[in-house]
Amino acid sequence: MRTLSNRAAIIAQLQKDILLLEGFKPALDDSGFHAGLEPIKEAFPNARFPTGAIHEFISMSDEQAAATSGFICGILGKLMQQRGLCVWISSSPTLFPPACKLFDILPHHLIFIHLKRERDILWAMEEALKCNRLIAVVAELQEINLVASRRLQLAVEQSQVTGFVFRHKPKNLNNTSCISRWSISSLASGMEEDGIPGIGFPRWKVELLKIRNGRPGSWQMEWSANSFKLITKPKYSVHERLLKRG
């Protein structure tokens, strides 16, 4: 047992060393930061959501794009708790700023930049990522190659700003240097506790397709009480609850 324990400790230390060599440098003041994703923290390297890195989100439909925007806002809300600013770059307005209040984001803390050409969006993202006064940068793109993603990664290694590459309907799911790749799909919202139908909390199927030195996986999650929560199966169905009340 002692030998197995020693091997596990050696492997864990090697994983930390590899992350440092790859440019992943944990901040000194947020070693336990999970971006509100505590229910799936074991999927992340060192059980910590990687900040100061580039995350890639893939959406293949307009419905997925809307779900992805909401999920990213949930993460941004946690990143921006200290009243930091975020830059959101896209070719056209896709986000309704007042709706961000649901995720504890003040609309005036988001800076929107609209550019027509994707190469200009990439350039603007790289320049924004170099500004260590920002908390995060989001860029909506269709395509990005390995070289461009590496340039973004080099930028965040210096500034420790967290980047989100939001790819809508990409033609080629090529390899990039992003630390993770996500796919977010919407789920039907749940009922209230008393079983009365209505609009519930936002829900998603969250797929972590790849994560460097982490554990990919799939979960069903919702946003409630200002945080991400795993969806648990209700003890009784709506029909059973009505029978109990009758």
mmCIF file of C-alpha atoms in Angstrom:
data_model
loop_
_atom_site.group_PDB
_atom_site.id
_atom_site.type_symbol
_atom_site.label_atom_id
_atom_site.label_comp_id
_atom_site.label_asym_id
_atom_site.label_seq_id
_atom_site.Cartn_x
_atom_site.Cartn_y
_atom_site.Cartn_z
ATOM 1 C CA MET A 1 0.000 0.000 0.000
ATOM 2 C CA ARG A 2 2.858 2.337 0.843
ATOM 3 C CA THR A 3 4.433 1.682 -2.573
ATOM 4 C CA LEU A 4 1.154 2.524 -4.357
ATOM 5 C CA SER A 5 0.830 5.680 -2.284
ATOM 6 C CA ASN A 6 4.373 6.732 -3.189
ATOM 7 C CA ARG A 7 3.694 6.100 -6.881
ATOM 8 C CA ALA A 8 0.519 8.207 -6.745
ATOM 9 C CA ALA A 9 2.410 11.064 -5.102
ATOM 10 C CA ILE A 10 5.170 10.873 -7.728
ATOM 11 C CA ILE A 11 2.639 10.894 -10.593
ATOM 12 C CA ALA A 12 0.777 13.850 -9.054
ATOM 13 C CA GLN A 13 4.017 15.818 -8.723
ATOM 14 C CA LEU A 14 5.003 14.980 -12.312
ATOM 15 C CA GLN A 15 1.634 16.260 -13.537
ATOM 16 C CA LYS A 16 2.201 19.554 -11.689
ATOM 17 C CA ASP A 17 5.705 19.845 -13.165
ATOM 18 C CA ILE A 18 4.376 19.208 -16.688
ATOM 19 C CA LEU A 19 1.735 21.909 -16.245
ATOM 20 C CA LEU A 20 4.393 24.416 -15.201
ATOM 21 C CA LEU A 21 6.534 23.517 -18.224
ATOM 22 C CA GLU A 22 3.490 24.003 -20.472
ATOM 23 C CA GLY A 23 2.950 27.512 -19.136
ATOM 24 C CA PHE A 24 0.140 26.823 -16.653
ATOM 25 C CA LYS A 25 1.058 28.937 -13.630
ATOM 26 C CA PRO A 26 -1.443 28.882 -10.741
ATOM 27 C CA ALA A 27 -2.000 32.293 -9.167
ATOM 28 C CA LEU A 28 -0.865 32.688 -5.590
ATOM 29 C CA ASP A 29 -4.183 34.024 -4.291
ATOM 30 C CA ASP A 30 -6.649 31.551 -5.820
ATOM 31 C CA SER A 31 -5.129 28.103 -5.431
ATOM 32 C CA GLY A 32 -8.567 26.688 -4.633
ATOM 33 C CA PHE A 33 -10.497 28.499 -7.356
ATOM 34 C CA HIS A 34 -13.095 26.385 -9.192
ATOM 35 C CA ALA A 35 -15.093 29.051 -11.133
ATOM 36 C CA GLY A 36 -18.235 27.841 -9.397
ATOM 37 C CA LEU A 37 -17.631 24.379 -10.854
ATOM 38 C CA GLU A 38 -16.876 22.642 -7.565
ATOM 39 C CA PRO A 39 -19.135 19.657 -8.461
ATOM 40 C CA ILE A 40 -16.703 18.687 -11.249
ATOM 41 C CA LYS A 41 -13.458 20.018 -9.800
ATOM 42 C CA GLU A 42 -11.807 16.586 -9.962
ATOM 43 C CA ALA A 43 -11.891 16.887 -13.761
ATOM 44 C CA PHE A 44 -9.428 19.798 -13.639
ATOM 45 C CA PRO A 45 -5.654 19.544 -13.230
ATOM 46 C CA ASN A 46 -4.801 19.808 -9.533
ATOM 47 C CA ALA A 47 -8.609 19.927 -8.900
ATOM 48 C CA ARG A 48 -8.594 23.607 -9.858
ATOM 49 C CA PHE A 49 -10.224 25.408 -12.782
ATOM 50 C CA PRO A 50 -7.341 26.576 -15.022
ATOM 51 C CA THR A 51 -7.128 30.368 -15.035
ATOM 52 C CA GLY A 52 -4.486 32.198 -17.060
ATOM 53 C CA ALA A 53 -5.156 29.723 -19.883
ATOM 54 C CA ILE A 54 -7.202 29.460 -23.085
ATOM 55 C CA HIS A 55 -10.434 27.446 -23.072
ATOM 56 C CA GLU A 56 -12.179 26.388 -26.290
ATOM 57 C CA PHE A 57 -15.967 26.026 -26.614
ATOM 58 C CA ILE A 58 -17.582 24.339 -29.618
ATOM 59 C CA SER A 59 -21.203 24.924 -30.698
ATOM 60 C CA MET A 60 -22.704 23.306 -33.797
ATOM 61 C CA SER A 61 -26.129 25.001 -33.746
ATOM 62 C CA ASP A 62 -27.747 28.276 -32.724
ATOM 63 C CA GLU A 63 -29.341 26.537 -29.725
ATOM 64 C CA GLN A 64 -25.949 25.288 -28.596
ATOM 65 C CA ALA A 65 -24.487 28.751 -29.071
ATOM 66 C CA ALA A 66 -27.109 30.272 -26.753
ATOM 67 C CA ALA A 67 -26.479 27.567 -24.138
ATOM 68 C CA THR A 68 -22.726 28.076 -24.422
ATOM 69 C CA SER A 69 -23.060 31.838 -23.905
ATOM 70 C CA GLY A 70 -24.990 31.245 -20.683
ATOM 71 C CA PHE A 71 -22.497 28.695 -19.392
ATOM 72 C CA ILE A 72 -19.531 30.976 -20.142
ATOM 73 C CA CYS A 73 -21.317 33.816 -18.328
ATOM 74 C CA GLY A 74 -21.639 31.564 -15.285
ATOM 75 C CA ILE A 75 -17.862 31.111 -15.241
ATOM 76 C CA LEU A 76 -17.238 34.799 -15.927
ATOM 77 C CA GLY A 77 -19.455 35.771 -12.995
ATOM 78 C CA LYS A 78 -17.123 33.904 -10.654
ATOM 79 C CA LEU A 79 -13.980 35.242 -12.321
ATOM 80 C CA MET A 80 -15.261 38.814 -12.052
ATOM 81 C CA GLN A 81 -16.307 38.702 -8.398
ATOM 82 C CA GLN A 82 -13.610 41.236 -7.554
ATOM 83 C CA ARG A 83 -15.202 43.719 -9.991
ATOM 84 C CA GLY A 84 -12.807 43.001 -12.812
ATOM 85 C CA LEU A 85 -13.548 43.734 -16.465
ATOM 86 C CA CYS A 86 -14.090 41.352 -19.354
ATOM 87 C CA VAL A 87 -13.758 42.026 -23.103
ATOM 88 C CA TRP A 88 -16.205 40.175 -25.399
ATOM 89 C CA ILE A 89 -15.248 40.263 -29.098
ATOM 90 C CA SER A 90 -17.562 39.144 -31.909
ATOM 91 C CA SER A 91 -18.686 40.013 -35.433
ATOM 92 C CA SER A 92 -22.197 41.016 -34.293
ATOM 93 C CA PRO A 93 -24.123 41.498 -31.016
ATOM 94 C CA THR A 94 -25.129 38.072 -29.696
ATOM 95 C CA LEU A 95 -25.294 38.664 -25.940
ATOM 96 C CA PHE A 96 -28.040 40.600 -24.136
ATOM 97 C CA PRO A 97 -26.100 42.469 -21.392
ATOM 98 C CA PRO A 98 -28.966 42.880 -18.844
ATOM 99 C CA ALA A 99 -29.442 39.090 -18.856
ATOM 100 C CA CYS A 100 -25.903 38.745 -17.461
ATOM 101 C CA LYS A 101 -27.200 39.924 -14.075
ATOM 102 C CA LEU A 102 -28.547 36.378 -13.611
ATOM 103 C CA PHE A 103 -24.904 35.293 -13.388
ATOM 104 C CA ASP A 104 -23.903 38.144 -11.069
ATOM 105 C CA ILE A 105 -22.247 40.143 -13.868
ATOM 106 C CA LEU A 106 -22.777 43.891 -13.977
ATOM 107 C CA PRO A 107 -23.418 44.851 -17.637
ATOM 108 C CA HIS A 108 -21.063 47.836 -17.502
ATOM 109 C CA HIS A 109 -18.213 45.503 -16.559
ATOM 110 C CA LEU A 110 -18.416 43.917 -20.017
ATOM 111 C CA ILE A 111 -16.652 45.666 -22.896
ATOM 112 C CA PHE A 112 -18.041 44.664 -26.308
ATOM 113 C CA ILE A 113 -15.995 44.915 -29.497
ATOM 114 C CA HIS A 114 -17.557 44.129 -32.884
ATOM 115 C CA LEU A 115 -15.280 43.372 -35.837
ATOM 116 C CA LYS A 116 -16.251 41.950 -39.216
ATOM 117 C CA ARG A 117 -13.213 39.844 -40.134
ATOM 118 C CA GLU A 118 -12.113 36.844 -38.089
ATOM 119 C CA ARG A 119 -8.441 37.732 -38.431
ATOM 120 C CA ASP A 120 -9.238 41.097 -36.830
ATOM 121 C CA ILE A 121 -11.099 39.327 -34.019
ATOM 122 C CA LEU A 122 -8.064 37.122 -33.409
ATOM 123 C CA TRP A 123 -5.744 40.129 -33.412
ATOM 124 C CA ALA A 124 -7.993 42.014 -30.968
ATOM 125 C CA MET A 125 -8.186 38.987 -28.679
ATOM 126 C CA GLU A 126 -4.415 38.592 -28.595
ATOM 127 C CA GLU A 127 -3.922 42.262 -27.791
ATOM 128 C CA ALA A 128 -6.621 42.207 -25.088
ATOM 129 C CA LEU A 129 -5.107 39.104 -23.490
ATOM 130 C CA LYS A 130 -1.862 41.020 -22.993
ATOM 131 C CA CYS A 131 -3.626 43.516 -20.722
ATOM 132 C CA ASN A 132 -3.267 42.267 -17.147
ATOM 133 C CA ARG A 133 -5.916 44.750 -15.990
ATOM 134 C CA LEU A 134 -8.570 42.483 -17.502
ATOM 135 C CA ILE A 135 -10.001 39.376 -15.865
ATOM 136 C CA ALA A 136 -11.048 37.541 -19.027
ATOM 137 C CA VAL A 137 -11.403 37.850 -22.805
ATOM 138 C CA VAL A 138 -14.045 36.062 -24.901
ATOM 139 C CA ALA A 139 -13.817 35.873 -28.699
ATOM 140 C CA GLU A 140 -16.472 34.409 -31.006
ATOM 141 C CA LEU A 141 -14.793 32.709 -33.956
ATOM 142 C CA GLN A 142 -15.436 29.968 -36.451
ATOM 143 C CA GLU A 143 -11.917 28.785 -37.169
ATOM 144 C CA ILE A 144 -8.596 28.934 -35.352
ATOM 145 C CA ASN A 145 -5.403 27.050 -36.168
ATOM 146 C CA LEU A 146 -2.650 25.688 -33.951
ATOM 147 C CA VAL A 147 -0.307 28.607 -34.582
ATOM 148 C CA ALA A 148 -2.932 31.244 -33.704
ATOM 149 C CA SER A 149 -3.996 29.380 -30.552
ATOM 150 C CA ARG A 150 -0.346 29.143 -29.497
ATOM 151 C CA ARG A 151 0.019 32.920 -29.838
ATOM 152 C CA LEU A 152 -2.973 33.353 -27.531
ATOM 153 C CA GLN A 153 -1.484 30.924 -25.025
ATOM 154 C CA LEU A 154 1.827 32.805 -25.023
ATOM 155 C CA ALA A 155 -0.077 36.032 -24.305
ATOM 156 C CA VAL A 156 -1.883 34.644 -21.250
ATOM 157 C CA GLU A 157 1.286 33.096 -19.859
ATOM 158 C CA GLN A 158 2.547 36.644 -19.335
ATOM 159 C CA SER A 159 -0.665 38.395 -18.228
ATOM 160 C CA GLN A 160 -2.512 35.518 -16.482
ATOM 161 C CA VAL A 161 -5.756 36.690 -18.123
ATOM 162 C CA THR A 162 -8.198 33.838 -18.855
ATOM 163 C CA GLY A 163 -9.277 33.441 -22.479
ATOM 164 C CA PHE A 164 -12.373 31.817 -24.000
ATOM 165 C CA VAL A 165 -12.392 30.918 -27.697
ATOM 166 C CA PHE A 166 -16.060 30.468 -28.612
ATOM 167 C CA ARG A 167 -16.260 28.613 -31.962
ATOM 168 C CA HIS A 168 -19.660 28.539 -33.668
ATOM 169 C CA LYS A 169 -20.206 25.948 -36.423
ATOM 170 C CA PRO A 170 -16.510 25.292 -37.107
ATOM 171 C CA LYS A 171 -15.758 23.527 -40.374
ATOM 172 C CA ASN A 172 -12.724 21.760 -38.965
ATOM 173 C CA LEU A 173 -12.290 20.503 -35.399
ATOM 174 C CA ASN A 174 -8.531 20.753 -35.604
ATOM 175 C CA ASN A 175 -6.039 20.486 -32.787
ATOM 176 C CA THR A 176 -5.262 23.659 -30.864
ATOM 177 C CA SER A 177 -3.064 24.534 -27.904
ATOM 178 C CA CYS A 178 -6.108 25.391 -25.767
ATOM 179 C CA ILE A 179 -5.996 23.751 -22.357
ATOM 180 C CA SER A 180 -9.568 22.452 -22.698
ATOM 181 C CA ARG A 181 -12.369 21.873 -25.203
ATOM 182 C CA TRP A 182 -16.032 22.043 -24.141
ATOM 183 C CA SER A 183 -19.414 21.341 -25.732
ATOM 184 C CA ILE A 184 -22.506 22.782 -24.015
ATOM 185 C CA SER A 185 -26.102 21.838 -24.882
ATOM 186 C CA SER A 186 -29.327 23.094 -23.347
ATOM 187 C CA LEU A 187 -31.639 20.884 -21.295
ATOM 188 C CA ALA A 188 -35.265 21.384 -20.343
ATOM 189 C CA SER A 189 -35.558 23.411 -17.163
ATOM 190 C CA GLY A 190 -36.818 21.639 -14.059
ATOM 191 C CA MET A 191 -40.014 22.054 -12.066
ATOM 192 C CA GLU A 192 -40.306 23.795 -8.754
ATOM 193 C CA GLU A 193 -40.217 21.733 -5.565
ATOM 194 C CA ASP A 194 -44.009 21.544 -5.309
ATOM 195 C CA GLY A 195 -44.297 20.152 -8.825
ATOM 196 C CA ILE A 196 -46.022 23.181 -10.372
ATOM 197 C CA PRO A 197 -44.912 23.630 -14.011
ATOM 198 C CA GLY A 198 -43.091 26.846 -14.842
ATOM 199 C CA ILE A 199 -39.831 28.361 -15.932
ATOM 200 C CA GLY A 200 -37.045 26.786 -13.929
ATOM 201 C CA PHE A 201 -33.324 27.333 -13.631
ATOM 202 C CA PRO A 202 -31.056 27.212 -16.719
ATOM 203 C CA ARG A 203 -29.843 23.677 -17.357
ATOM 204 C CA TRP A 204 -27.097 22.291 -19.557
ATOM 205 C CA LYS A 205 -25.490 19.082 -20.684
ATOM 206 C CA VAL A 206 -21.834 19.891 -20.059
ATOM 207 C CA GLU A 207 -19.258 17.887 -22.002
ATOM 208 C CA LEU A 208 -15.593 18.410 -21.239
ATOM 209 C CA LEU A 209 -14.226 16.827 -24.403
ATOM 210 C CA LYS A 210 -10.578 17.238 -23.478
ATOM 211 C CA ILE A 211 -8.580 18.806 -20.670
ATOM 212 C CA ARG A 212 -4.807 18.842 -20.438
ATOM 213 C CA ASN A 213 -3.683 16.647 -17.530
ATOM 214 C CA GLY A 214 -7.300 16.379 -16.377
ATOM 215 C CA ARG A 215 -10.244 13.997 -16.694
ATOM 216 C CA PRO A 216 -12.767 14.578 -19.507
ATOM 217 C CA GLY A 217 -16.373 13.792 -18.696
ATOM 218 C CA SER A 218 -20.039 14.637 -19.163
ATOM 219 C CA TRP A 219 -22.451 16.071 -16.602
ATOM 220 C CA GLN A 220 -25.950 17.527 -16.354
ATOM 221 C CA MET A 221 -25.844 20.842 -14.516
ATOM 222 C CA GLU A 222 -28.034 23.806 -13.657
ATOM 223 C CA TRP A 223 -27.488 27.372 -12.485
ATOM 224 C CA SER A 224 -29.229 28.007 -9.173
ATOM 225 C CA ALA A 225 -28.414 29.861 -5.955
ATOM 226 C CA ASN A 226 -25.770 31.775 -7.935
ATOM 227 C CA SER A 227 -23.709 28.680 -8.673
ATOM 228 C CA PHE A 228 -23.426 25.578 -10.841
ATOM 229 C CA LYS A 229 -25.045 22.465 -9.399
ATOM 230 C CA LEU A 230 -25.294 18.889 -10.582
ATOM 231 C CA ILE A 231 -28.844 17.878 -11.469
ATOM 232 C CA THR A 232 -30.193 15.215 -9.165
ATOM 233 C CA LYS A 233 -33.177 13.060 -9.995
ATOM 234 C CA PRO A 234 -36.279 14.156 -8.018
ATOM 235 C CA LYS A 235 -37.551 11.782 -5.379
ATOM 236 C CA TYR A 236 -41.053 11.864 -6.858
ATOM 237 C CA SER A 237 -42.350 12.604 -10.358
ATOM 238 C CA VAL A 238 -44.821 15.446 -10.952
ATOM 239 C CA HIS A 239 -47.656 12.902 -11.254
ATOM 240 C CA GLU A 240 -46.678 11.247 -7.962
ATOM 241 C CA ARG A 241 -46.513 14.610 -6.206
ATOM 242 C CA LEU A 242 -50.013 15.521 -7.408
ATOM 243 C CA LEU A 243 -51.330 12.178 -6.136
ATOM 244 C CA LYS A 244 -49.673 12.764 -2.754
ATOM 245 C CA ARG A 245 -51.241 16.228 -2.539
ATOM 246 C CA GLY A 246 -54.677 14.949 -3.616
#
